[in-house]
Short mmCIF file of C-alpha atoms and ligand atoms in Angstrom, two decimals:
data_model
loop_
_atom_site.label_atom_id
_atom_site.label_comp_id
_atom_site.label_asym_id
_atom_site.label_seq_id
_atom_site.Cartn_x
_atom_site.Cartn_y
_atom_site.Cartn_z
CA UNK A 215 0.29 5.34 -45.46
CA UNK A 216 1.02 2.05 -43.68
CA UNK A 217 2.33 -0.77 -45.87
CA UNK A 218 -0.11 -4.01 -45.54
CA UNK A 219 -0.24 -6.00 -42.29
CA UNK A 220 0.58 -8.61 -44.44
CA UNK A 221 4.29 -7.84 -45.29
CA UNK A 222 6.75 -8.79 -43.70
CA UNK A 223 8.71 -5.22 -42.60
CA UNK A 224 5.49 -4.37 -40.79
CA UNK A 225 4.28 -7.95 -39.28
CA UNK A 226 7.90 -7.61 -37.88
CA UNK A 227 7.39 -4.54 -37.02
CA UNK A 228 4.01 -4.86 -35.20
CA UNK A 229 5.60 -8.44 -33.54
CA UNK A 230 8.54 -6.51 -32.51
CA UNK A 231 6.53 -3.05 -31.06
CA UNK A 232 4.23 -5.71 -28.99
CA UNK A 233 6.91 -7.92 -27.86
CA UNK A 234 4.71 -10.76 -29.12
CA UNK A 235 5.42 -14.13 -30.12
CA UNK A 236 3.44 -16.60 -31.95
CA UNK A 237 2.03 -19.36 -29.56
CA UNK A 238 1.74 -22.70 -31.01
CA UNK A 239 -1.50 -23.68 -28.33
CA UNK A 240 -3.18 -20.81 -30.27
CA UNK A 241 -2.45 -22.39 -33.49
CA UNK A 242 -0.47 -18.87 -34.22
CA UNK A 243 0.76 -18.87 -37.96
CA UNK A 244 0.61 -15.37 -39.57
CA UNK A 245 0.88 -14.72 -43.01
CA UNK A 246 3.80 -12.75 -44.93
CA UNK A 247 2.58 -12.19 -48.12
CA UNK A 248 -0.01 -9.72 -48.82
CA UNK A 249 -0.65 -11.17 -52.23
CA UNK A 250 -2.04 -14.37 -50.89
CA UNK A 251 -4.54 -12.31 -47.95
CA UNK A 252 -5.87 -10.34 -51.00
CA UNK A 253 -6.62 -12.95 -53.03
CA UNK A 254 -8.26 -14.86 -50.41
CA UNK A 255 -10.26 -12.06 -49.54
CA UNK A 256 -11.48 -11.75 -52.96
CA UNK A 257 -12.19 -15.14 -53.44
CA UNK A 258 -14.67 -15.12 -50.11
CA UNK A 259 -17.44 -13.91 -52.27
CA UNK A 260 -18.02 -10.84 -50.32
CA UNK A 261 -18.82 -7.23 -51.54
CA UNK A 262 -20.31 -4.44 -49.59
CA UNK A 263 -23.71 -5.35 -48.65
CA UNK A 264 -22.06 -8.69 -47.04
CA UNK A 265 -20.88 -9.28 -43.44
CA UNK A 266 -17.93 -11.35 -43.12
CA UNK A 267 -17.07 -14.21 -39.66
CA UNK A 268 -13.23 -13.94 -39.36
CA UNK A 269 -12.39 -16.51 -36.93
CA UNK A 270 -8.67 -16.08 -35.51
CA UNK A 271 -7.86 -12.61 -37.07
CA UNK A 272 -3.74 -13.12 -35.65
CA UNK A 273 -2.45 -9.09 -35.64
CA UNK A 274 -5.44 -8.36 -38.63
CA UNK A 275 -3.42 -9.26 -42.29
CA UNK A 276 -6.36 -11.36 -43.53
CA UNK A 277 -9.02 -9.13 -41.51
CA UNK A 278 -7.45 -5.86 -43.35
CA UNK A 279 -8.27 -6.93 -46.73
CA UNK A 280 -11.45 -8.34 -45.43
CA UNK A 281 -12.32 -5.14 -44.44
CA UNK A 282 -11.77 -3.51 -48.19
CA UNK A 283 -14.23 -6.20 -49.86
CA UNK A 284 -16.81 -6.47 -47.04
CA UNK A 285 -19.54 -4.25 -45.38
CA UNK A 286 -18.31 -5.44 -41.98
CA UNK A 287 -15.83 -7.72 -40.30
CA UNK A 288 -16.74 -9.07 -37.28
CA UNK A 289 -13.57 -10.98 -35.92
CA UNK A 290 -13.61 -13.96 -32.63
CA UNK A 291 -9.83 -13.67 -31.49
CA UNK A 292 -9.06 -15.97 -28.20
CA UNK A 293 -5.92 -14.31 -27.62
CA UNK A 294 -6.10 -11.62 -24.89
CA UNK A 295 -2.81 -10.21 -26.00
CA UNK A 296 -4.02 -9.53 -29.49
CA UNK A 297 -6.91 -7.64 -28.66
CA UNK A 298 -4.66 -4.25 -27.94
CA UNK A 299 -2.67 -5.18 -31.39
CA UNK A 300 -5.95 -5.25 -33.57
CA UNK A 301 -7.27 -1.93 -32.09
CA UNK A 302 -4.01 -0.29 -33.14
CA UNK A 303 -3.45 -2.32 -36.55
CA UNK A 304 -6.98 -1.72 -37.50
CA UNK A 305 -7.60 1.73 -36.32
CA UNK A 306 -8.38 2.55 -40.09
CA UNK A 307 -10.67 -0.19 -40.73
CA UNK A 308 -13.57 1.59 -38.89
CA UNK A 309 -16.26 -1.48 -40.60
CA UNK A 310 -14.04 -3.78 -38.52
CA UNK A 311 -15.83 -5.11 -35.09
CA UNK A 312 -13.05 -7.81 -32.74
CA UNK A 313 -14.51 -9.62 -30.37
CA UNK A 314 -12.74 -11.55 -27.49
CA UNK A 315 -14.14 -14.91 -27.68
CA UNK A 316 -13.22 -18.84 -28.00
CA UNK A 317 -15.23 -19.12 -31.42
CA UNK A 318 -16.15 -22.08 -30.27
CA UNK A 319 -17.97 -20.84 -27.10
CA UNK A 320 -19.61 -17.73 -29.61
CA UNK A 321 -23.79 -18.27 -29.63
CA UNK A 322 -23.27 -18.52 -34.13
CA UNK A 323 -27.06 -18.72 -34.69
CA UNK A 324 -27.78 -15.35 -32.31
CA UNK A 325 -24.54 -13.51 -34.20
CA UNK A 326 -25.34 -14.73 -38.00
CA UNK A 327 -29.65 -13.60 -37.28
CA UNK A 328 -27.83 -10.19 -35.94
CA UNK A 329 -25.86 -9.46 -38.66
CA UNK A 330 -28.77 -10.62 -41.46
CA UNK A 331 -30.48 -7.83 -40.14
CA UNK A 332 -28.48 -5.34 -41.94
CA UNK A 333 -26.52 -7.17 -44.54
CA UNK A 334 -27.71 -9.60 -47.53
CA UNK A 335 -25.36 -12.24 -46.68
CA UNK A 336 -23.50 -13.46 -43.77
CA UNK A 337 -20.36 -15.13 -44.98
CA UNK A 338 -16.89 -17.38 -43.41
CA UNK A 339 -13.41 -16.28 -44.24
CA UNK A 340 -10.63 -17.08 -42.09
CA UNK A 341 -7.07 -18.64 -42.02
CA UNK A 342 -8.03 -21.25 -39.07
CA UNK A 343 -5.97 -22.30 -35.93
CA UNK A 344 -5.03 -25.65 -37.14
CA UNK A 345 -5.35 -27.73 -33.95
CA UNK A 346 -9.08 -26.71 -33.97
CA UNK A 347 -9.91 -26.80 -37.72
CA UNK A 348 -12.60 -29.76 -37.69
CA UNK A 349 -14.59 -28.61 -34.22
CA UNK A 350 -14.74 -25.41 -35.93
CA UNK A 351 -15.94 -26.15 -39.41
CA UNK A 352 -18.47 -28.95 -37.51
CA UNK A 353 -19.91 -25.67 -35.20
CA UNK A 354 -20.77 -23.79 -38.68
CA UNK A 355 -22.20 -26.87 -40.28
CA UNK A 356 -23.96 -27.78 -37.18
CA UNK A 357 -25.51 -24.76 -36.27
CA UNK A 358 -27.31 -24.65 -39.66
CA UNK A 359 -26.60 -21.10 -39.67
CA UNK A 360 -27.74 -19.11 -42.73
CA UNK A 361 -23.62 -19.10 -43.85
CA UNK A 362 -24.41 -19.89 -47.96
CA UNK A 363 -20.30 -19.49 -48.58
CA UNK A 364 -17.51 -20.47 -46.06
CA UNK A 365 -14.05 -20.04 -47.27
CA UNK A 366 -10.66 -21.19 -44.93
CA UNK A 367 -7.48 -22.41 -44.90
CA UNK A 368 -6.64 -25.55 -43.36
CA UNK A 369 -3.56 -28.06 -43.48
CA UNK A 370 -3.51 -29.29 -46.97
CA UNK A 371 -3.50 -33.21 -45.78
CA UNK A 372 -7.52 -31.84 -44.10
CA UNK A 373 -8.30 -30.06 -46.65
CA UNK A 374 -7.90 -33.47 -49.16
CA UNK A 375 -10.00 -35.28 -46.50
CA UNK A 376 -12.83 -33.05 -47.14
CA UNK A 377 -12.83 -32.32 -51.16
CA UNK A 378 -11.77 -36.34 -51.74
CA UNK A 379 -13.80 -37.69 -54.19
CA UNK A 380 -15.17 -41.26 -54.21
CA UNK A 381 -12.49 -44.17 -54.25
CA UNK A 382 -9.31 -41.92 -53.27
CA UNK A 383 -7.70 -42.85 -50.57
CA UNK A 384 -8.64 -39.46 -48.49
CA UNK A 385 -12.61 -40.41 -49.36
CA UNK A 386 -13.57 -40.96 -45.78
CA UNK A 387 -16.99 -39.95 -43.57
CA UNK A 388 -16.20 -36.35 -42.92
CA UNK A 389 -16.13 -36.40 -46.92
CA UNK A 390 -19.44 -37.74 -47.46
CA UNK A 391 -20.96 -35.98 -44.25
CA UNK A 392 -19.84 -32.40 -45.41
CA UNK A 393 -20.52 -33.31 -49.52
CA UNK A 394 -23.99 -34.35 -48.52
CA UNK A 395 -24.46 -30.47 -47.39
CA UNK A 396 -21.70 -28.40 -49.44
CA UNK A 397 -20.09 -28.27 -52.58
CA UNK A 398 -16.68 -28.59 -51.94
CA UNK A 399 -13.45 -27.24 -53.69
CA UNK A 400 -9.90 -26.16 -52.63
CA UNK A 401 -9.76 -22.54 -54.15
CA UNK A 402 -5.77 -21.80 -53.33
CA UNK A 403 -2.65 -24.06 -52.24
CA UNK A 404 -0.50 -22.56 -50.07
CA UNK A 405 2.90 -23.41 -49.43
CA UNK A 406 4.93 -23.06 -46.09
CA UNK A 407 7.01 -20.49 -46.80
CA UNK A 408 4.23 -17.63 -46.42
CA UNK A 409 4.08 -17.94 -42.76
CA UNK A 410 5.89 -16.57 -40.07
CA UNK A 411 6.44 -19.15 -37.60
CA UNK A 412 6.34 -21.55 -40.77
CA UNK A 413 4.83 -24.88 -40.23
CA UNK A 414 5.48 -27.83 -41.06
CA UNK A 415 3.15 -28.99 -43.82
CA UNK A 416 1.84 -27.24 -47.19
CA UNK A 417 -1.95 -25.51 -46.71
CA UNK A 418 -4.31 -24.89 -49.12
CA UNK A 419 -7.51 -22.95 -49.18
CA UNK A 420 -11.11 -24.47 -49.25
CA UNK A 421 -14.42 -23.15 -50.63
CA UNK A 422 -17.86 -24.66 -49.21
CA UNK A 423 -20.81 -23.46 -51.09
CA UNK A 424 -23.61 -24.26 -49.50
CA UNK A 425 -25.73 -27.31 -51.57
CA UNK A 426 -29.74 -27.17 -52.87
CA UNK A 427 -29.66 -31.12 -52.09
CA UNK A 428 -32.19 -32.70 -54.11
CA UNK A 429 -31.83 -35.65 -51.62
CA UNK A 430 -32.12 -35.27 -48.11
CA UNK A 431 -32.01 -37.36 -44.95
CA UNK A 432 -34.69 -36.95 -42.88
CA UNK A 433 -32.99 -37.52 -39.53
CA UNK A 434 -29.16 -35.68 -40.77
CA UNK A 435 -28.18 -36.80 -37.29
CA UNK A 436 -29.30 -40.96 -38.26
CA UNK A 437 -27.11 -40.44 -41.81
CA UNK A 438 -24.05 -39.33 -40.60
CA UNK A 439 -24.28 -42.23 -37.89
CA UNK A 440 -24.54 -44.54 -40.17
CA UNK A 441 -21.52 -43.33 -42.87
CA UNK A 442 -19.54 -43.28 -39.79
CA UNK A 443 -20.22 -46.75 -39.18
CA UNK A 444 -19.84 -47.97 -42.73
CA UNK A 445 -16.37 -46.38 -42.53
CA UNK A 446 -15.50 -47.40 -39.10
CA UNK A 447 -12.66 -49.83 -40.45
CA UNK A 448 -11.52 -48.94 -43.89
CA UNK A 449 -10.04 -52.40 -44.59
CA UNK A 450 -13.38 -54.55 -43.86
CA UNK A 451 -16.22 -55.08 -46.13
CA UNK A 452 -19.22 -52.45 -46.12
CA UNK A 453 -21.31 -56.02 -44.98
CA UNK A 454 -18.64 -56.37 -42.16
CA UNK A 455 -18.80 -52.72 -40.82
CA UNK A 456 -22.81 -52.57 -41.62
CA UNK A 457 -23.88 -55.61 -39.28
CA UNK A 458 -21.42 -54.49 -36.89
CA UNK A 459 -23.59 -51.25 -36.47
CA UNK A 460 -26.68 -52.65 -36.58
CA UNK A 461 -25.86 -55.68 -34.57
CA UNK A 462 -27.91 -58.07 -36.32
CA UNK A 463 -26.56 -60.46 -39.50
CA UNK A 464 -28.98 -61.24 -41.35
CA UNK A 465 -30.91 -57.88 -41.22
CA UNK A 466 -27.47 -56.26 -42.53
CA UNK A 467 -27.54 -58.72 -45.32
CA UNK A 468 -31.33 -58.42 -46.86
CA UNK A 469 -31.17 -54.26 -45.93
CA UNK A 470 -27.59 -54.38 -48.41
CA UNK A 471 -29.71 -56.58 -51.04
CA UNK A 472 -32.58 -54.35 -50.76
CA UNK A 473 -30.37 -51.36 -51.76
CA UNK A 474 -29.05 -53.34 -54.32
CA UNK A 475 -25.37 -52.81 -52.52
CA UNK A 476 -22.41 -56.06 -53.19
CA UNK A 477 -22.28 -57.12 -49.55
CA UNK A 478 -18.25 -57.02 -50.50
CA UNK A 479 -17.85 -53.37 -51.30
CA UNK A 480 -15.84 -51.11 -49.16
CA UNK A 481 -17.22 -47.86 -48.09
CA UNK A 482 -14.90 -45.83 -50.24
CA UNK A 483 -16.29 -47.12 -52.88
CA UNK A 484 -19.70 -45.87 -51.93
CA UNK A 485 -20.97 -42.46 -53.79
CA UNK A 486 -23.38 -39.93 -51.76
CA UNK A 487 -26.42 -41.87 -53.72
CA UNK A 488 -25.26 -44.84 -52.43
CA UNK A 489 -25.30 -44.14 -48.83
CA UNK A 490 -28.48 -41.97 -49.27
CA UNK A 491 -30.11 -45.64 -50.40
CA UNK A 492 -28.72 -47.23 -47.79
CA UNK A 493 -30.33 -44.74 -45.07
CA UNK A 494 -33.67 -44.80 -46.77
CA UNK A 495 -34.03 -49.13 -47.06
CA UNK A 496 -32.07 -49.06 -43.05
CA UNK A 497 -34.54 -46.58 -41.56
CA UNK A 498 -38.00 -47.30 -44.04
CA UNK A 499 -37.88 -43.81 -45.09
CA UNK A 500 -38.00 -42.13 -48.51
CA UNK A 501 -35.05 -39.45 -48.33
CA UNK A 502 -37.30 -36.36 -48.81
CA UNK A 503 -36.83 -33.91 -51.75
CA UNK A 504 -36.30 -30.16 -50.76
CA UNK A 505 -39.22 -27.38 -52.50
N1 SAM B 674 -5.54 -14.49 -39.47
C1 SAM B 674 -4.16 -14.43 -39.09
C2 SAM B 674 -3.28 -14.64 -40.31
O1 SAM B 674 -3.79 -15.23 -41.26
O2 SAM B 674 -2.12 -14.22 -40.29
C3 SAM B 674 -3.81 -15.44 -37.97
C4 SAM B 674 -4.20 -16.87 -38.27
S1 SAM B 674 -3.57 -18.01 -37.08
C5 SAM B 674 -3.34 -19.43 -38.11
C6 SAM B 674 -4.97 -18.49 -36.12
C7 SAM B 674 -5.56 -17.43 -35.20
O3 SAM B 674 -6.69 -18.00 -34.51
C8 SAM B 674 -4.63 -16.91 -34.10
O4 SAM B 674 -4.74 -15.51 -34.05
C9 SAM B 674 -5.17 -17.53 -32.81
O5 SAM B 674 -4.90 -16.78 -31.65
C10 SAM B 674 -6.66 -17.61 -33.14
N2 SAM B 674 -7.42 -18.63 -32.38
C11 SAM B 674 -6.99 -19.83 -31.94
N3 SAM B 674 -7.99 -20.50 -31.33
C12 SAM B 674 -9.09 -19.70 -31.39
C13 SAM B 674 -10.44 -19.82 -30.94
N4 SAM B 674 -10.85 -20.92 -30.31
N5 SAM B 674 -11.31 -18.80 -31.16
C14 SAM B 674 -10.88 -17.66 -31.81
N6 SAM B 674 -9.62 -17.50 -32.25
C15 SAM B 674 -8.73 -18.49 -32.07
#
């Protein structure tokens, strides 16, 4: 029986059989430790009436165990020369389906409704290309595909920028935008040493679990707009950033009273309640409540 993908005798192996090298546009990292693949497979919540998204499945070490836990794997790889590698690698996973695909181009809703039609659940696991770790996160959130548990690894300085909590210094919009909609947690830190190229920064390994929001903005688009804006330069005052987007003083002013907000506050300061207030008094709208 072959050894895991995820060792490194047979990723060296199954590098040196292809002639392949890693390439750095592709975000190509692949990890050598078959410890850390299983355990992140575990930890993506999946069991065998659940379909599993792999996006980037490299020469298949995360998609292997993936397979074990999971009633299928479907996998996007961009990488035309990987495509002949994964049919060989995975010959023995037969729940395993690769498709060759920019994730980013892949129609999510039409593949997620697809797969709900035989499985309970439709979940995310993946190690991500780096370069394109927030487009692809923002295509899952955006697509408001029925994903209830995504679980990836990222850069570890990304990852803090989306579990910050309020008044850290990594508390910024994508916080609040993807807090508003997930519960979010790094699960695993990874260091450097597990990959093969290794990079150059420390990983780590984050859980979003989709949210029952008991607060919601009625125009999602509207919110984020305006976090962004109340962020849009950390060192001024939310009433400096918050007239700047609306473009009018004095109605920055009496909405910030209204919503009993200090004009002199900065936006890191600001919890998910807060801007929730905010977007209700700015747009005359009660923020609904779900059921
Ligand atoms: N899963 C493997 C592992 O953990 O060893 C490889 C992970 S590597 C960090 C990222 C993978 O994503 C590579 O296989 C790369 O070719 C693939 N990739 C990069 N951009 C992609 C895209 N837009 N769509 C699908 N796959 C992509």
């Amino acid at each position: 029986m072959n050894k895991p993908i995820a060792t490194m005798a047979r990723t060296n192996e199954i590098l040196e059989k292809y002639d392949l090298y890693a390439k750095k546009n592709f975000g190509q990292n692949f990890i050598i430790e078959p410890g850390i693949v299983e355990k992140i497979a575990r930890l993506s919540k999946a069991d065998e009436h659940s379909a599993v998204i792999e996006i980037g499945p490299g020469i298949g070490a995360l998609t292997e165990q993936l397979a074990h836990v999971a009633g299928q794997v479907l996998a996007f790889e961009i990488d035309d020369r990987l495509i002949d590698v994964l049919a060989d690698t995975l010959s023995a996973c037969l729940n395993v389906t690769v498709v060759h695909q920019d994730f980013l181009e892949a129609d999510l809703n039409a593949t997620v409704s697809q797969l709900k039609t035989t499985w309970d659940q439709v979940l995310v696991c993946a190690n991500l290309p780096y370069y394109i770790t927030t487009p692809i996160l923002f295509k899952i959130f955006e697509s408001k595909a029925d994903i209830p548990v995504i679980t990836v690894m990222m850069q570890k300085e990304v990852a803090d920028r989306f579990t910050a909590s309020v008044s850290t210094k990594d508390y910024n919009a994508l916080s609040v935008i993807v807090q508003y909609q997930y519960q979010v947690q790094t699960v695993m830190k990874i260091p450097k040493t597990i990959f093969n190229p290794r990079p150059a920064v420390d990983s780590a390994v984050v859980q979003f679990t989709k949210k029952q929001p008991d607060r919601i903005a009625g125009d999602e688009a509207l919110f984020f707009a305006l976090v962004k804006g109340c962020f849009k330069q950390r060192r001024k005052t939310l009433y400096n950033n918050f007239r700047e987007y609306l473009q009018d003083k004095e109605k920055a002013m009496r909405l910030l009273n209204e919503a009993g907000l200090e004009p002199s506050l900065r936006a890191e300061t600001m919890t998910l309640d807060q801007f929730l207030d905010l977007y209700e008094v700015t747009y005359e709208t009660k923020s609904l409540r779900e059921n």
